[in-house]
PDB file of C-alpha atoms and ligand atoms in Angstrom:
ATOM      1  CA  UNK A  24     117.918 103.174  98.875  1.00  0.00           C
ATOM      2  CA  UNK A  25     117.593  99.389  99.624  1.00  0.00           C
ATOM      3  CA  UNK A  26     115.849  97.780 102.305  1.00  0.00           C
ATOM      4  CA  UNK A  27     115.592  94.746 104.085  1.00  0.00           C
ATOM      5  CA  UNK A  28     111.745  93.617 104.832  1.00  0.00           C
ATOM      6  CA  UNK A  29     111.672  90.811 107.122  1.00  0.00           C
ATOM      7  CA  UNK A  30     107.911  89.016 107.735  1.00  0.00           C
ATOM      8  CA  UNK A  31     107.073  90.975 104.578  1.00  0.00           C
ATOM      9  CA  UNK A  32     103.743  88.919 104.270  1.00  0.00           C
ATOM     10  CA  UNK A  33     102.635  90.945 107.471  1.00  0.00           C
ATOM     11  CA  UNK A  34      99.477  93.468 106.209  1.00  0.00           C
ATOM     12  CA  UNK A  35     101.938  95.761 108.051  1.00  0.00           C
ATOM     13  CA  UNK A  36     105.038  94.907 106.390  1.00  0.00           C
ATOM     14  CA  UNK A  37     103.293  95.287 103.483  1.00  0.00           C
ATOM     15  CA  UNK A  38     101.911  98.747 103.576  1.00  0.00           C
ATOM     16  CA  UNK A  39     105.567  99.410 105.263  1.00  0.00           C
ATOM     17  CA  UNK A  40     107.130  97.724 101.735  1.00  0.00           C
ATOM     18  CA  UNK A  41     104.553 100.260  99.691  1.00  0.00           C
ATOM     19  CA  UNK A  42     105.459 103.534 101.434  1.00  0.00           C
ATOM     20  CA  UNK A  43     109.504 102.944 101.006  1.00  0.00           C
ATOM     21  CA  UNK A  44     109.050 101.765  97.429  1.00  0.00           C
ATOM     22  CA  UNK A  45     106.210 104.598  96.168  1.00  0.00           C
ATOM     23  CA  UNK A  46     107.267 107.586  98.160  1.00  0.00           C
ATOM     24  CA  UNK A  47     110.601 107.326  98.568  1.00  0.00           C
ATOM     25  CA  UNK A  48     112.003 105.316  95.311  1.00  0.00           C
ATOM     26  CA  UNK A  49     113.476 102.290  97.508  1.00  0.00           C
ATOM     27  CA  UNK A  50     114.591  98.970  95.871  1.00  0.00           C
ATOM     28  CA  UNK A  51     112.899  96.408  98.372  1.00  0.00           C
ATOM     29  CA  UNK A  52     113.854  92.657  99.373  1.00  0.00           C
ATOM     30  CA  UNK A  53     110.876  90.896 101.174  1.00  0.00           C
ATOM     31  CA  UNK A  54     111.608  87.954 102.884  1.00  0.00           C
ATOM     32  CA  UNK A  55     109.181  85.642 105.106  1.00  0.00           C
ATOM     33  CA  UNK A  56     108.457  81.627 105.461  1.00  0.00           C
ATOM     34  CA  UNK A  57     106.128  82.044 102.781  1.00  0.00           C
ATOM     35  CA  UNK A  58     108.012  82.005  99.773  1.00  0.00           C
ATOM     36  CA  UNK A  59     104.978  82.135  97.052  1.00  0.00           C
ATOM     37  CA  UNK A  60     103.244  84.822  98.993  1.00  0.00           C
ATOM     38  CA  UNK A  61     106.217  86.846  99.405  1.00  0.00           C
ATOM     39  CA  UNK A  62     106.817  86.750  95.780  1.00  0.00           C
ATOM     40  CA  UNK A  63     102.858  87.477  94.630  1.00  0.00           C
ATOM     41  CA  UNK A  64     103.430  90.237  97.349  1.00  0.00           C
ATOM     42  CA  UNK A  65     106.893  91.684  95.561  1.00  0.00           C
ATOM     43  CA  UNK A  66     105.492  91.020  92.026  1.00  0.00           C
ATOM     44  CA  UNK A  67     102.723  93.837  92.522  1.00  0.00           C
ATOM     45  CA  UNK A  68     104.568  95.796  94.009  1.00  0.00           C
ATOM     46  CA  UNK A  69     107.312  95.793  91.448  1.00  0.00           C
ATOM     47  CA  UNK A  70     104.400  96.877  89.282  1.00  0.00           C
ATOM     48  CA  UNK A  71     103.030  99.556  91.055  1.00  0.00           C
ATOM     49  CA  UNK A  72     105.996 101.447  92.588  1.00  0.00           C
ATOM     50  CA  UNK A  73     108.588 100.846  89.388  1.00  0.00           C
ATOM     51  CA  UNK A  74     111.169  99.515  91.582  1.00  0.00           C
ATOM     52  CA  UNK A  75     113.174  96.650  91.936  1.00  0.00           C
ATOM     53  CA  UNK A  76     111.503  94.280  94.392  1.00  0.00           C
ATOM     54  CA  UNK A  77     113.055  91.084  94.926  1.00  0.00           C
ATOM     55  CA  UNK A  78     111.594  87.914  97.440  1.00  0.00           C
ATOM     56  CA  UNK A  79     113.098  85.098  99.177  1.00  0.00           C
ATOM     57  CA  UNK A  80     112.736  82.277 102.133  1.00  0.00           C
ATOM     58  CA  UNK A  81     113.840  83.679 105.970  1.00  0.00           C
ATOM     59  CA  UNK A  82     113.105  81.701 108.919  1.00  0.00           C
ATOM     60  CA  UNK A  83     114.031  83.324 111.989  1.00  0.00           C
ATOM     61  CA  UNK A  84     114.733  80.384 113.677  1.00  0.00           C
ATOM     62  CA  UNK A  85     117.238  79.027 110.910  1.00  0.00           C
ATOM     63  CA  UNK A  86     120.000  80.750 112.889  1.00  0.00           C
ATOM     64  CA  UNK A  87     122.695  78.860 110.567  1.00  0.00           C
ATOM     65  CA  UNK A  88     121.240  80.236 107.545  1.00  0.00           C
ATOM     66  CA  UNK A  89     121.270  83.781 108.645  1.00  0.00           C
ATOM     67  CA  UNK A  90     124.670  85.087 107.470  1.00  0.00           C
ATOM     68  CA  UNK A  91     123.742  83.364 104.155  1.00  0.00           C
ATOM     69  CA  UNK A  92     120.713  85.004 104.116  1.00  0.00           C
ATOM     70  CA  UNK A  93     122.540  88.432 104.804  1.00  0.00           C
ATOM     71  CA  UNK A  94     124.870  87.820 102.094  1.00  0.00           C
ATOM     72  CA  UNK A  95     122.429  86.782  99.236  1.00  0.00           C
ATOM     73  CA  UNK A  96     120.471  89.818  99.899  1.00  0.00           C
ATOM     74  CA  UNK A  97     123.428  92.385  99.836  1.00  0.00           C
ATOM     75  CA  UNK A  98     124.858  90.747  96.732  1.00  0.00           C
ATOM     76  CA  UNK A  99     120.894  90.738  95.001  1.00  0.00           C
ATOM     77  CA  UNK A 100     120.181  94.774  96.374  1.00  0.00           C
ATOM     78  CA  UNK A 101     123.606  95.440  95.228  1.00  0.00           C
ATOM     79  CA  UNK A 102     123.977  96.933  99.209  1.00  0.00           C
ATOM     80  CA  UNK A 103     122.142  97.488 101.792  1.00  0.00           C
ATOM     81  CA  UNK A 104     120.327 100.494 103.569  1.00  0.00           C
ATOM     82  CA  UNK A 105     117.816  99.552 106.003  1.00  0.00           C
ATOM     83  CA  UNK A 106     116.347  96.163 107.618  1.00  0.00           C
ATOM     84  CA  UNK A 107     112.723  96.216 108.987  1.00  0.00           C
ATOM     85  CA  UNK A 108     111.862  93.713 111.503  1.00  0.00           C
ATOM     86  CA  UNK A 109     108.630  92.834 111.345  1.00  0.00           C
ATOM     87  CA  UNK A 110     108.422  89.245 111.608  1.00  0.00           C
ATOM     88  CA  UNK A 111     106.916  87.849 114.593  1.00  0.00           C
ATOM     89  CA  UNK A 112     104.154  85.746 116.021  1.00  0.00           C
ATOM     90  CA  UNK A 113     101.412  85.363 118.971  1.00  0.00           C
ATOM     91  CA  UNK A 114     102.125  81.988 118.978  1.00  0.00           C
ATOM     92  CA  UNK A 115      99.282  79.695 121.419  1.00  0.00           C
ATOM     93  CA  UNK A 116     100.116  81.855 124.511  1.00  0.00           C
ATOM     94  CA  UNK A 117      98.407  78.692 126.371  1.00  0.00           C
ATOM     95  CA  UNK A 118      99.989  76.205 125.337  1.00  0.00           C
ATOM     96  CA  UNK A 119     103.265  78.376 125.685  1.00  0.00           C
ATOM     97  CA  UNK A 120     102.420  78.853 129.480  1.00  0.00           C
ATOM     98  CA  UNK A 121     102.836  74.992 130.519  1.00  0.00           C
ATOM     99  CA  UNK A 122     104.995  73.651 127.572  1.00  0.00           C
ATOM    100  CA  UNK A 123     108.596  74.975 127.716  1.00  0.00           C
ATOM    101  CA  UNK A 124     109.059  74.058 123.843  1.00  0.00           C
ATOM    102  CA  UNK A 125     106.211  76.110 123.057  1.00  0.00           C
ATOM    103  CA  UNK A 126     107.378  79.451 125.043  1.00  0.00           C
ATOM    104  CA  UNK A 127     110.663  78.939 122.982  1.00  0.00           C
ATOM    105  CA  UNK A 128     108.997  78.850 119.524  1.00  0.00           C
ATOM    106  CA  UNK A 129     107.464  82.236 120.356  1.00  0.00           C
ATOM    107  CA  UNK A 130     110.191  83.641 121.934  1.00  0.00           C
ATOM    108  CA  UNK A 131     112.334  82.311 118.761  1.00  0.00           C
ATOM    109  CA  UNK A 132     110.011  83.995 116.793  1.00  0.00           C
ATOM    110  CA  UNK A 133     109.995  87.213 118.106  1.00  0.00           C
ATOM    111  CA  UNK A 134     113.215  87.853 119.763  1.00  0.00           C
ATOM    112  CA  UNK A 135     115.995  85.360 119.387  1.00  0.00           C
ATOM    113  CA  UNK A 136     115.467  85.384 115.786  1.00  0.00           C
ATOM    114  CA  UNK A 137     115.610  89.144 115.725  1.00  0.00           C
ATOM    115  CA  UNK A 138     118.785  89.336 117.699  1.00  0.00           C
ATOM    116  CA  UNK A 139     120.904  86.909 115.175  1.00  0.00           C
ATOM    117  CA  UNK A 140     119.465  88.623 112.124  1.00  0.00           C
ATOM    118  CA  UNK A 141     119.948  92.323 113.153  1.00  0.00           C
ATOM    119  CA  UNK A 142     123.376  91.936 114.544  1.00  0.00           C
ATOM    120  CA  UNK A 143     124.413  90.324 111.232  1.00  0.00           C
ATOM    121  CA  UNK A 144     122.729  93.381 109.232  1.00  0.00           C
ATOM    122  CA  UNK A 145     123.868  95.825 112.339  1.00  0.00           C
ATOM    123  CA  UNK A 146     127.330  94.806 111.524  1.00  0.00           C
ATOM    124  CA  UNK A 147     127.026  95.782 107.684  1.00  0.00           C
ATOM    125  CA  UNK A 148     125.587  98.900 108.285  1.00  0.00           C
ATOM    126  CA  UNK A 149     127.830  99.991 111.225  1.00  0.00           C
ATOM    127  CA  UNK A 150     130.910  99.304 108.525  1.00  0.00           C
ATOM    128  CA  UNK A 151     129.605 101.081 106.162  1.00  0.00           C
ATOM    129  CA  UNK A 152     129.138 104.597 108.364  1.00  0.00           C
ATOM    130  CA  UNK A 153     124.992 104.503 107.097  1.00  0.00           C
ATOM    131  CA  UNK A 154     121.767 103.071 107.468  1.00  0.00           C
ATOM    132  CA  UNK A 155     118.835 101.901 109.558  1.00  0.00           C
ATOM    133  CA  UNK A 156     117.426  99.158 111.555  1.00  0.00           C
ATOM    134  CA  UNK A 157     113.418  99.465 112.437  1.00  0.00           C
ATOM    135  CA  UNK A 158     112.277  96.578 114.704  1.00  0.00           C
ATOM    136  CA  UNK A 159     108.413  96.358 115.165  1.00  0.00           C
ATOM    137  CA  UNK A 160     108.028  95.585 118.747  1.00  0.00           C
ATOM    138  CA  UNK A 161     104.706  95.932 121.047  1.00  0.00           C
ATOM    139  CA  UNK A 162     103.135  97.575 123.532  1.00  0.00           C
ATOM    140  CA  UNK A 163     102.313  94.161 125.139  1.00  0.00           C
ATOM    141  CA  UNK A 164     106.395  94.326 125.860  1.00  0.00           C
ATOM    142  CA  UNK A 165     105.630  97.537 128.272  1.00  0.00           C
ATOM    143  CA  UNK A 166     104.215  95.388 131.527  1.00  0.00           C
ATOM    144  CA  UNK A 167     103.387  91.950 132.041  1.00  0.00           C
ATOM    145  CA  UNK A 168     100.476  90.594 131.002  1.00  0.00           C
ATOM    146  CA  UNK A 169      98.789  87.069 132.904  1.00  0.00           C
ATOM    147  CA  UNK A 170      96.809  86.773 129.055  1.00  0.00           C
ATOM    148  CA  UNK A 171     100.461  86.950 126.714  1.00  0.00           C
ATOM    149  CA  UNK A 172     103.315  87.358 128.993  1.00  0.00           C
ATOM    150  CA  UNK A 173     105.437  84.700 126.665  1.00  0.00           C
ATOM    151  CA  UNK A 174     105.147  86.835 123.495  1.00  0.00           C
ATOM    152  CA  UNK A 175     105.115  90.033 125.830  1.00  0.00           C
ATOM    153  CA  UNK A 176     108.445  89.243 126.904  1.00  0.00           C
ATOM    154  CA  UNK A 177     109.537  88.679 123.639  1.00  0.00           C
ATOM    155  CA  UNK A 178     108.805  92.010 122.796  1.00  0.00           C
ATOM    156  CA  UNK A 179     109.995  93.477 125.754  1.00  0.00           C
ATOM    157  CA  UNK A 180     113.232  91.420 124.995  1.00  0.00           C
ATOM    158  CA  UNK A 181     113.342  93.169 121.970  1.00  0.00           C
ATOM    159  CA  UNK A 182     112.661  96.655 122.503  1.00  0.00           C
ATOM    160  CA  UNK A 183     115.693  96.496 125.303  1.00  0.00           C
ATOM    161  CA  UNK A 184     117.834  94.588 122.495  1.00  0.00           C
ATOM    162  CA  UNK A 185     117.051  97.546 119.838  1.00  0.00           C
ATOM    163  CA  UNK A 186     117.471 100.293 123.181  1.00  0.00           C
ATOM    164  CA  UNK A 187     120.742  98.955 123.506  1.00  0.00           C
ATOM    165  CA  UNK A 188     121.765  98.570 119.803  1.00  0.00           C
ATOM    166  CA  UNK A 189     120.689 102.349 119.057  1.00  0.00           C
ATOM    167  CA  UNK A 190     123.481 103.365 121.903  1.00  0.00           C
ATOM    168  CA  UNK A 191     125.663 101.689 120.328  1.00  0.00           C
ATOM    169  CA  UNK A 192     125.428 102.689 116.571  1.00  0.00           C
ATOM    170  CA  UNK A 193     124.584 106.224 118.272  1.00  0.00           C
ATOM    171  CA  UNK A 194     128.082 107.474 116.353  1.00  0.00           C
ATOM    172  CA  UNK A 195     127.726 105.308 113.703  1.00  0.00           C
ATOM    173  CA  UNK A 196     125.464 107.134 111.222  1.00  0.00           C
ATOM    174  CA  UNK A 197     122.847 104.239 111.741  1.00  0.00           C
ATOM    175  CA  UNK A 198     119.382 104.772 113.273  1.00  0.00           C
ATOM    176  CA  UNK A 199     117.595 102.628 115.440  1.00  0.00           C
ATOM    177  CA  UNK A 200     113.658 103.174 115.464  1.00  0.00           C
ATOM    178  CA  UNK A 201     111.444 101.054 117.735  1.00  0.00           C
ATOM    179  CA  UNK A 202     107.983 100.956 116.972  1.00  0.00           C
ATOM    180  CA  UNK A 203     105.732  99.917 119.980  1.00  0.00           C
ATOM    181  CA  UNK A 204     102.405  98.710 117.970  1.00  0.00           C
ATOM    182  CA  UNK A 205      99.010  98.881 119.492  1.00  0.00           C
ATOM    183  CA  UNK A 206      95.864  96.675 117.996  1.00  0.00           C
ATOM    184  CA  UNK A 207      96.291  96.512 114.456  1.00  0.00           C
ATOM    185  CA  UNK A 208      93.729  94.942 112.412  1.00  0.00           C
ATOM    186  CA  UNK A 209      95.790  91.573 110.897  1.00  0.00           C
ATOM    187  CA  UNK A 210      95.380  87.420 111.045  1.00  0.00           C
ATOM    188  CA  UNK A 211      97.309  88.107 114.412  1.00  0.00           C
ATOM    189  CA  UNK A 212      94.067  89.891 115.934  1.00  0.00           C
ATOM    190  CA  UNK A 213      91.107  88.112 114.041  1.00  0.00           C
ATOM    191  CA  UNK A 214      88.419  88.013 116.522  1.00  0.00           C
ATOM    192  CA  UNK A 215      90.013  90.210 118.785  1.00  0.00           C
ATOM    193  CA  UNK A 216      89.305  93.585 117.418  1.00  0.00           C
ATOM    194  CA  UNK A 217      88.534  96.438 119.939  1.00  0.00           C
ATOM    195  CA  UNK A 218      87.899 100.110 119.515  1.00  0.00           C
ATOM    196  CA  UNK A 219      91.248 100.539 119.658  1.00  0.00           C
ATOM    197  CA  UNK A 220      92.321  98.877 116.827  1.00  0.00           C
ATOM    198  CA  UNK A 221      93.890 100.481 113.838  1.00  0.00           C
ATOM    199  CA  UNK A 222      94.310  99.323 109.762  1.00  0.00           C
ATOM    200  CA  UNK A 223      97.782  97.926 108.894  1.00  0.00           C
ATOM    201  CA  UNK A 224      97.951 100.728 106.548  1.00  0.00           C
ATOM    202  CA  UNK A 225      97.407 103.777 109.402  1.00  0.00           C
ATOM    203  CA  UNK A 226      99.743 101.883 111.147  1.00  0.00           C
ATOM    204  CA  UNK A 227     102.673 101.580 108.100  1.00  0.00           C
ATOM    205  CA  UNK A 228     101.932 105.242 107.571  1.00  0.00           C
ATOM    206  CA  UNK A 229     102.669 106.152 110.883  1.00  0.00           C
ATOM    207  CA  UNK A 230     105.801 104.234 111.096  1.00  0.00           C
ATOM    208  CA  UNK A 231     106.842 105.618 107.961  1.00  0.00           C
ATOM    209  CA  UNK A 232     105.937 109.386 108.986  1.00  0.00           C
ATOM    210  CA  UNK A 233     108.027 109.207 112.286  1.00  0.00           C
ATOM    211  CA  UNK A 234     110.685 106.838 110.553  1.00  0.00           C
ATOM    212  CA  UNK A 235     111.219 109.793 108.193  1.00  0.00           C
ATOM    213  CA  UNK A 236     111.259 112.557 111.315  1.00  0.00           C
ATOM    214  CA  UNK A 237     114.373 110.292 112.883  1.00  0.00           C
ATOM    215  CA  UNK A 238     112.059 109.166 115.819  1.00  0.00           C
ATOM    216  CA  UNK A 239     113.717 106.851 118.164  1.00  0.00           C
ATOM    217  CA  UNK A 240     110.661 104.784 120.434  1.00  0.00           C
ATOM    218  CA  UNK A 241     107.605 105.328 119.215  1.00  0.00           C
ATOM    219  CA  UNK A 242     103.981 104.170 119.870  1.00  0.00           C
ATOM    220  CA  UNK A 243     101.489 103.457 116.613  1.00  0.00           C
ATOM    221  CA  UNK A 244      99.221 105.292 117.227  1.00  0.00           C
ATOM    222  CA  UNK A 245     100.350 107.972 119.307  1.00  0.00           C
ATOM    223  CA  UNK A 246      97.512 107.304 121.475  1.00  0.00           C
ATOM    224  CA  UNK A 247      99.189 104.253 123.482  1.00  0.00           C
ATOM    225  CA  UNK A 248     101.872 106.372 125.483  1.00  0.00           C
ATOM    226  CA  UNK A 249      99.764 107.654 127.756  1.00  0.00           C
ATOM    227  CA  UNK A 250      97.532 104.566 127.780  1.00  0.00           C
ATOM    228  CA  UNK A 251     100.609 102.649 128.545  1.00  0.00           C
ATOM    229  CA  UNK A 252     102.199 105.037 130.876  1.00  0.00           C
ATOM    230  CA  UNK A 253      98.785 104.535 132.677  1.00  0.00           C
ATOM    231  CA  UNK A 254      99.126 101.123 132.612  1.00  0.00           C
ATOM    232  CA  UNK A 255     103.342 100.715 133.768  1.00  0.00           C
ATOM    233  CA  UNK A 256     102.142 102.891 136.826  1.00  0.00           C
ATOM    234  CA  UNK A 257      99.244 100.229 138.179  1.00  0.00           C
ATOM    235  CA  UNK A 258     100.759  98.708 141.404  1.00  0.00           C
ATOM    236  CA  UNK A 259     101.729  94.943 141.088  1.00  0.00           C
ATOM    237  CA  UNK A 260      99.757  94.147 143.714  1.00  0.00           C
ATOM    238  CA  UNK A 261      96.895  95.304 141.833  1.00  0.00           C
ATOM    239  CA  UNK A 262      97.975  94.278 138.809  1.00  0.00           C
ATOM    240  CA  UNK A 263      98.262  90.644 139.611  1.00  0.00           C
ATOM    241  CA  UNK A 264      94.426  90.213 140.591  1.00  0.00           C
ATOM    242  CA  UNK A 265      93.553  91.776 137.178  1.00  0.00           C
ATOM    243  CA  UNK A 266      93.731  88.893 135.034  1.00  0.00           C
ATOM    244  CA  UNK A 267      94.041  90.705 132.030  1.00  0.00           C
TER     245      UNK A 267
HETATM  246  N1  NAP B 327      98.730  93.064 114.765  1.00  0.00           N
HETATM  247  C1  NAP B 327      98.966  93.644 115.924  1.00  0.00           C
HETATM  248  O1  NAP B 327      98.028  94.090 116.627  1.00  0.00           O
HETATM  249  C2  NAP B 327     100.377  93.801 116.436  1.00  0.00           C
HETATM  250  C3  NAP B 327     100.555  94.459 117.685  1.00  0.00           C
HETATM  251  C4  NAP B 327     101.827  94.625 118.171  1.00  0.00           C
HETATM  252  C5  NAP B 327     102.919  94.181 117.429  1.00  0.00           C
HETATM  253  N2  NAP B 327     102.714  93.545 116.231  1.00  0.00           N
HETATM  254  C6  NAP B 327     103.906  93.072 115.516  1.00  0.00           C
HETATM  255  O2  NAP B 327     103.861  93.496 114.163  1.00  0.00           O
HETATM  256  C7  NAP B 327     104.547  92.533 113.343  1.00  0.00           C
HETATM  257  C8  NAP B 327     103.664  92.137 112.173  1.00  0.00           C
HETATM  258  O3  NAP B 327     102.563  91.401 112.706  1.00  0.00           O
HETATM  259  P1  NAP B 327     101.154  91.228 111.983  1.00  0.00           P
HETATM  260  O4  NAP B 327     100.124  91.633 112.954  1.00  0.00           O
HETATM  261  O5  NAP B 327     101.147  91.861 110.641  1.00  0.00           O
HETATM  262  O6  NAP B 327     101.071  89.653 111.913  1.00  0.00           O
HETATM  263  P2  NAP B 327     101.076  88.628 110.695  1.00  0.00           P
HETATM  264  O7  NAP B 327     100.155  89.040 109.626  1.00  0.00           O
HETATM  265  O8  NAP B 327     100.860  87.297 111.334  1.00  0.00           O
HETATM  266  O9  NAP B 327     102.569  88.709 110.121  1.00  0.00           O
HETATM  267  C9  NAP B 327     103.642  88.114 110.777  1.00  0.00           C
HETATM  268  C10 NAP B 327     104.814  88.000 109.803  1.00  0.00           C
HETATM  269  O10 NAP B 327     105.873  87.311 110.456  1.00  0.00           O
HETATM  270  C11 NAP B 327     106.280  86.218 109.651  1.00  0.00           C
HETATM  271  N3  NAP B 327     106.757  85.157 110.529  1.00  0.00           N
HETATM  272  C12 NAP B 327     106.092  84.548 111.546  1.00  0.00           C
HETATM  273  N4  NAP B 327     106.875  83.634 112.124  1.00  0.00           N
HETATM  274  C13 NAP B 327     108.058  83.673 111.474  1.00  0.00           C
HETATM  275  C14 NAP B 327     109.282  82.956 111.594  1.00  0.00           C
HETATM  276  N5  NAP B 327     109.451  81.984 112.507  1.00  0.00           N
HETATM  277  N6  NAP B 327     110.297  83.256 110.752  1.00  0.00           N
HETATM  278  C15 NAP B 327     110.149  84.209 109.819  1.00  0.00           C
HETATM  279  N7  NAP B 327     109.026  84.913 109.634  1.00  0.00           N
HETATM  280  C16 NAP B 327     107.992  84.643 110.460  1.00  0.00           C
HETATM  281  C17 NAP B 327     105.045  85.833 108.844  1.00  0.00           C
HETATM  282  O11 NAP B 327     105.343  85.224 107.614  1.00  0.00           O
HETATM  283  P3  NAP B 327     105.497  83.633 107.399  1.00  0.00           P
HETATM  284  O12 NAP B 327     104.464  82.986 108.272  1.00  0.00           O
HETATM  285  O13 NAP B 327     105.307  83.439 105.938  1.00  0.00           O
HETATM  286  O14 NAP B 327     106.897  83.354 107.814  1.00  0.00           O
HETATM  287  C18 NAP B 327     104.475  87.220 108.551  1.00  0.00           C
HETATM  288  O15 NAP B 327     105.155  87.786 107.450  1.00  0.00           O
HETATM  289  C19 NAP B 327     104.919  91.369 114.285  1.00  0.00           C
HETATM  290  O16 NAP B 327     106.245  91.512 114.720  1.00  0.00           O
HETATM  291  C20 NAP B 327     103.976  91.558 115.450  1.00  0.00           C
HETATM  292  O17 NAP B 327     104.493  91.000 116.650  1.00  0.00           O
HETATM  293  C21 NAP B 327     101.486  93.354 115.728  1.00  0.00           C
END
């Protein structure tokens, strides 16, 4: 097998990158902005798992670059069998709320850049009758938030973009999983840990786990369904005057 790992210097992407190489004998190409991490990141991992682990640059907002990108990966895998998404970014949800260029950047970095990437790989996979796309989306993309609605909508974006895409590839032979993450203990939550928050490594195991059962949406952990089926059924009009 040989996957795609997009924002592969994520904690999460990592532990993701560990479970597919060590327990299921993948060959692994992590790609992220940081090109020295990403390749200290592949390096021990080559070492531990005894695969092939490969590294290399991917902006998601170099839209021009992306079928290159595609291409150089394919032709270094020798093919390709999955693409996790897991690139994406908090961005300064302030700033993002007055500055239009801001709100972009984040939404670039967590949706637009998703779109062009995964329909390039989607295309691949669809010709080739096999494979899977896993997008790491958010349970801040369930309801609009006053504190992150610019990256929530981002996510929410996204987990209608991979809804969509899974009908689609439905008779394809590829599989769509979204994974809705709760708090997960990374650089993106420093200083904002709650009870609620998990280790990047529960969290890749989890994905992994239901990845492997052919789950479709999923919440990691299991424990933010109902929290966010709670939440979804709030009235707006109470909502609103939460501030949260
Ligand atoms: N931590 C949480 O509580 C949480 C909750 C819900 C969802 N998520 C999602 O889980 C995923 C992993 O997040 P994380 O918490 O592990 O955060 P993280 O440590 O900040 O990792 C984010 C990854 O995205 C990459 N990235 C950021 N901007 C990029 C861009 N413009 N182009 C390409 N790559 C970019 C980063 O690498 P470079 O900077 O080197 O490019 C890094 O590999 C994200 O999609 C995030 O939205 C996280």
């Amino acid at each position: 097998m040989r996957i795609l790992i997009l924002g592969a210097t994520s904690p999460i992407a990592r532990a993701l990158a560990a479970e597919f190489a060590c327990e299921d004998g993948a060959d692994l190409y992590l790609a992220a902005r940081d090109t020295a991490e990403c390749e200290r990141v592949a390096r021990d991992l080559s070492v531990r798992s005894e695969r092939a682990v490969y590294s290399g640059a991917f902006d998601a907002s170099d839209f021009n670059g992306h079928p290159n990108f595609v291409r150089g990966v394919i032709e270094r895998l020798g093919g390709l069998d999955g693409i996790v998404v897991a690139f994406g970014t908090l961005g300064d949800e302030t700033t993002a709320q007055s500055d239009p260029a801001a709100a972009l950047k984040t939404i670039t970095a967590n949706f637009t850049g998703a779109v062009s990437i995964v329909t390039l790989a989607a295309e691949r996979l669809k010709a080739q009758g096999h494979g899977f796309i896993i997008v790491l989306a958010s349970v801040a993309g369930d309801r609009g938030r006053a504190k992150n609605y610019v990256y929530g909508s981002a996510k929410g974006a996204l987990t209608l973009f991979a809804g969509g895409l899974r009908g689609r590839l439905a008779r394809s032979g590829v599989h769509v999983m979204t994974a809705k993450l709760g708090f997960v203990d990374t650089r993106m939550t420093y200083g904002r840990q709650s009870a609620l928050t998990v280790s990047p490594a529960r969290a890749a195991q989890e994905i992994h786990a239901k990845w492997r059962r052919g789950a479709e949406v999923v919440y990691v952990p299991s424990f933010w369904r109902p929290i966010m089926a709670a939440i979804r059924m709030v009235p707006e009009r109470f909502f609103k005057r939460l501030g949260f």
